[in-house]
Short mmCIF file of C-alpha atoms in Angstrom, two decimals:
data_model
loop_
_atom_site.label_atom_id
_atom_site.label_comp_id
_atom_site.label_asym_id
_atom_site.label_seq_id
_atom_site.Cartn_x
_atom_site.Cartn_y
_atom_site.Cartn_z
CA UNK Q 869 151.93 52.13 75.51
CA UNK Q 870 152.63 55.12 72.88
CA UNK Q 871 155.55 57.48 74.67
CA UNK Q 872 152.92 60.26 74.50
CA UNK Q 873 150.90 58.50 77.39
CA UNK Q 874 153.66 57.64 79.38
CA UNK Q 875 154.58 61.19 79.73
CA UNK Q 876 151.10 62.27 80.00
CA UNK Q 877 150.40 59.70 83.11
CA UNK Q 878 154.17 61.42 84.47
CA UNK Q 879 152.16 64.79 84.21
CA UNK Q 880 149.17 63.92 85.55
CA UNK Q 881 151.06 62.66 88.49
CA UNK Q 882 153.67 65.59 89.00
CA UNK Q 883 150.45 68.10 88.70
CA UNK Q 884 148.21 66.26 91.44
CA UNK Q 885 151.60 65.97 93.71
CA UNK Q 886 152.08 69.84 93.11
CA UNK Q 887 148.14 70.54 93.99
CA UNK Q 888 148.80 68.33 97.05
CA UNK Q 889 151.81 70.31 98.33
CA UNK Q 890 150.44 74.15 97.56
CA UNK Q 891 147.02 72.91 99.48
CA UNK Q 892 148.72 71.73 102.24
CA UNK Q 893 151.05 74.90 102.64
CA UNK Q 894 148.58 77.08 102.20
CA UNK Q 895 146.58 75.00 104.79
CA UNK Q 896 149.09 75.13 107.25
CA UNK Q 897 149.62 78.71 106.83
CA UNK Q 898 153.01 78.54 105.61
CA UNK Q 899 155.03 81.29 103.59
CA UNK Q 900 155.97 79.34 100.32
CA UNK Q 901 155.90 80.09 96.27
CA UNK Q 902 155.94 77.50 93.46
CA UNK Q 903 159.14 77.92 91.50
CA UNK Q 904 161.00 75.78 88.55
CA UNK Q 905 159.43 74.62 85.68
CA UNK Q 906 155.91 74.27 86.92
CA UNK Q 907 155.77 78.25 87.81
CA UNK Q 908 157.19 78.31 84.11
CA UNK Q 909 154.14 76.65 83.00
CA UNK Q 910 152.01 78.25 85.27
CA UNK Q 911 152.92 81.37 83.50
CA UNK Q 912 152.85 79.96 79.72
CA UNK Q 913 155.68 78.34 79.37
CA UNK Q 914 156.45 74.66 78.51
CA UNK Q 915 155.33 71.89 81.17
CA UNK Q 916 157.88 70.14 83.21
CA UNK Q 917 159.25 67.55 82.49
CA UNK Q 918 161.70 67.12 85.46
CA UNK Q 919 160.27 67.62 89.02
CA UNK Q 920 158.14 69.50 90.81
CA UNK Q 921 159.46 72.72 92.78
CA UNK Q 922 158.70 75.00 95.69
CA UNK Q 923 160.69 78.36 97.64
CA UNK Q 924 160.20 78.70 101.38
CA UNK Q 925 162.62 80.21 104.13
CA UNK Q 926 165.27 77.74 105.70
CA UNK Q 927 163.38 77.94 109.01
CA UNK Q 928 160.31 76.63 107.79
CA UNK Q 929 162.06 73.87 105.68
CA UNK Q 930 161.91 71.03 108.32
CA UNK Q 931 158.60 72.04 109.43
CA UNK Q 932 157.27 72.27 106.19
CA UNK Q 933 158.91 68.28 105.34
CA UNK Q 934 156.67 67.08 109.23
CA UNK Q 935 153.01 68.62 107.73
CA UNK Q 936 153.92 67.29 104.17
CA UNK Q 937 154.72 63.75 105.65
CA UNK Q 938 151.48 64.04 107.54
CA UNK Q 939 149.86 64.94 104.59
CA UNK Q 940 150.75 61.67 102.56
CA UNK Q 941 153.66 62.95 101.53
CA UNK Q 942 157.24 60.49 101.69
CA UNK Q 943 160.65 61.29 103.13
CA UNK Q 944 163.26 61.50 100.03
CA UNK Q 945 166.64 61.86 100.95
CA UNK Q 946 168.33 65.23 99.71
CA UNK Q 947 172.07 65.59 100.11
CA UNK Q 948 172.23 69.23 98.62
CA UNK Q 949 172.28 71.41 101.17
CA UNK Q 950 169.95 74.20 99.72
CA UNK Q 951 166.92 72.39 99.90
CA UNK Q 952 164.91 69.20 101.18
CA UNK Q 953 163.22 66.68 99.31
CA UNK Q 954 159.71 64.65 99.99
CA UNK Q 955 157.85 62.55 97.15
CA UNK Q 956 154.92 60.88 96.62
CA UNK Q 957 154.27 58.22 93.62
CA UNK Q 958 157.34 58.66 91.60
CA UNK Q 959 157.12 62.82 91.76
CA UNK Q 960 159.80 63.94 93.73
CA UNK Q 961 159.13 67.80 95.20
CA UNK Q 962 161.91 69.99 95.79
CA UNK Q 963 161.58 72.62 98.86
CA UNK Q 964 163.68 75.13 98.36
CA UNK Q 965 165.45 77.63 100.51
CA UNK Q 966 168.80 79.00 98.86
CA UNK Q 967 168.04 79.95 94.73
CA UNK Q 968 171.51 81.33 93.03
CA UNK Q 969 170.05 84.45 93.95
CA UNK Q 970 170.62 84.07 98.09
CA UNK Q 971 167.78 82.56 100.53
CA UNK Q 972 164.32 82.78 100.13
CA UNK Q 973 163.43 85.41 102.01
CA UNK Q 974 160.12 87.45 102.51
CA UNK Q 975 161.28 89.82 99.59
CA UNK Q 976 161.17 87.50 96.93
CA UNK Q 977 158.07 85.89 98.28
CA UNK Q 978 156.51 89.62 98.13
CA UNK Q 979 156.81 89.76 94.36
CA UNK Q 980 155.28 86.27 93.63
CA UNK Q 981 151.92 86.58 92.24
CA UNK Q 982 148.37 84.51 93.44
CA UNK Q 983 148.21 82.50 90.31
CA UNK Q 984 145.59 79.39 89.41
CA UNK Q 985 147.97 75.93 89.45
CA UNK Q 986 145.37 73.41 87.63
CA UNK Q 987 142.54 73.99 89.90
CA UNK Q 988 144.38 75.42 93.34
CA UNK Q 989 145.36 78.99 93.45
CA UNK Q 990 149.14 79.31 95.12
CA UNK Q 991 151.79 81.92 94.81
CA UNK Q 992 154.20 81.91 91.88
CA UNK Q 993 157.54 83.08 91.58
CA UNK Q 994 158.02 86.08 89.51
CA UNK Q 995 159.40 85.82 85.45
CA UNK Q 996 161.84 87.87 86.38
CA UNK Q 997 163.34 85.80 89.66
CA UNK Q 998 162.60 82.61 87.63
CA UNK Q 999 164.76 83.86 84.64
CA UNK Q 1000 167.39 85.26 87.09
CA UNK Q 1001 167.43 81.99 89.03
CA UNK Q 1002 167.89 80.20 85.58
CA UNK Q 1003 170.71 82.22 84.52
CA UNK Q 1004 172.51 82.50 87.94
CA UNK Q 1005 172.62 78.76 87.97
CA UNK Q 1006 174.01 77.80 84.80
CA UNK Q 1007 178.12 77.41 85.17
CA UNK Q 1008 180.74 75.49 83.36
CA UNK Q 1009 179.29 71.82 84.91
CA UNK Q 1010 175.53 72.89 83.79
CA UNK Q 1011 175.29 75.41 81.47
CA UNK Q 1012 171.87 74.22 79.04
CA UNK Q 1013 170.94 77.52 77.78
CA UNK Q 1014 167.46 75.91 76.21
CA UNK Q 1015 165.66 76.60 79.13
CA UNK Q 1016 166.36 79.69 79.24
CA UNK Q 1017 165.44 80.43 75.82
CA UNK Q 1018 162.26 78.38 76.09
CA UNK Q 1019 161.53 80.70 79.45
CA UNK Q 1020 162.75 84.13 77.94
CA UNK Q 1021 160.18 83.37 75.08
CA UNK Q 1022 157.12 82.31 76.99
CA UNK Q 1023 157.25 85.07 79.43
CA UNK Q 1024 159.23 88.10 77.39
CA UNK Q 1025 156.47 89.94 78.37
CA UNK Q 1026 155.66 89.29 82.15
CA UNK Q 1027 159.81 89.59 82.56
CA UNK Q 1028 161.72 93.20 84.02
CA UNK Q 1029 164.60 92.47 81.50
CA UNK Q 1030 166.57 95.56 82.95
CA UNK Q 1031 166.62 93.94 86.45
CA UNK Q 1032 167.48 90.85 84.26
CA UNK Q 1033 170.39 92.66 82.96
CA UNK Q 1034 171.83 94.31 85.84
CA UNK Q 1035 171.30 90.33 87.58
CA UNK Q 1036 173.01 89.49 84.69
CA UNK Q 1037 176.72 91.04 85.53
CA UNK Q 1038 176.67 88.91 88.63
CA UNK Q 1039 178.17 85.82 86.56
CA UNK Q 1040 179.93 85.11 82.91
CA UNK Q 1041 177.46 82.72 82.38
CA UNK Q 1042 174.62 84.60 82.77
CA UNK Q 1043 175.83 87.06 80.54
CA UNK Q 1044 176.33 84.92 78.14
CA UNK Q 1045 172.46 83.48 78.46
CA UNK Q 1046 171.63 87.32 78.01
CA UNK Q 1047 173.70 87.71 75.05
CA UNK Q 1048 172.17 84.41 73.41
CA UNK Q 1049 168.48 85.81 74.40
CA UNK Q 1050 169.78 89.57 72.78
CA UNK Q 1051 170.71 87.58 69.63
CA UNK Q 1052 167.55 85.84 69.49
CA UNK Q 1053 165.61 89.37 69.80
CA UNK Q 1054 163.76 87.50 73.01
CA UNK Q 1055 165.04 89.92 75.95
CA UNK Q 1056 163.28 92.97 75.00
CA UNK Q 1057 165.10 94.29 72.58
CA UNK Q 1058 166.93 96.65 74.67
CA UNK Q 1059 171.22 94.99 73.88
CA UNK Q 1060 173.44 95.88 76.05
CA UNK Q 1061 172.76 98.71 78.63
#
């Protein structure tokens, strides 16, 4: 089988897993946002390639784990301790409560937008938190500046790059990202403020 439709089968799959989990948060009432790669996508950028990724406040993180596995959803072991983990075949979903930003909290669900996922309308992280996120994350162990660039470019527009900036001070390696997306003439042309 040509590569192409191996990857597009591994779509197809991570996209109907995604569907699954939004519908049943949203079902169950739950306060949650689609972050990662997907909310990338959902906003223009790239597709995933990785995993599929949700926010949601600590509390709700267990809770959120008993509807999914009663939903169809399996247990996946997670020894991070800033999220939990469930999958379902081969897609593994992370549920998210601590971004490089702090916890998910009810502020940074506030500024996620109702956005169409492929058929199921959820709430999406912001640009600007996703880029933030991205940037606050990257260190000397994991510092792949590409997608960053590939997110800076798809959503330039939909991004608050002073808000990125100031976020930006917070960590060497973020300013470096910054300095990168500056060069590139991606982060709004504003340099250095």
């Amino acid at each position: 089988m040509p590569r192409t439709d191996v990857l597009g089968e591994e779509f197809q799959r991570q996209r109907e897993v995604l569907k699954l989990v939004g519908a049943t948060l949203k079902a169950a009432e739950m306060p949650f946002a689609l972050a990662g790669g997907y909310a990338v996508w959902t906003r223009g950028g790239p597709e995933s390639t990785h995993d599929v990724d949700f926010v949601l406040p600590q509390d709700l993180a267990e809770k959120a784990v008993q509807v999914l596995l009663e939903n169809g959803m399996d247990a996946v072991d997670a020894p991070e301790d800033w999220l939990v983990k469930v999958g379902r075949d081969t897609v593994v979903v992370d549920l998210i409560h601590r971004l490089p930003t702090g916890p998910v909290d009810d502020e940074l669900l506030t500024r996620c937008d109702e956005l169409p996922v492929d058929s199921v309308t959820m709430p999406v992280m912001s640009a600007t938190d996703l880029i933030i996120s991205r940037m606050l994350a990257l260190s000397e162990h994991a510092c792949d500046l590409s997608r960053i660039v590939g997110c800076g470019r798809a959503l330039r527009e939909q991004i608050d790059w002073r808000l990125v900036r100031q976020e930006a001070k917070r960590s060497p390696f973020a300013q470096a990202a910054l300095g990168l997306l500056d060069a590139l003439d991606v982060a709004g042309g504003e340099g250095d403020a």
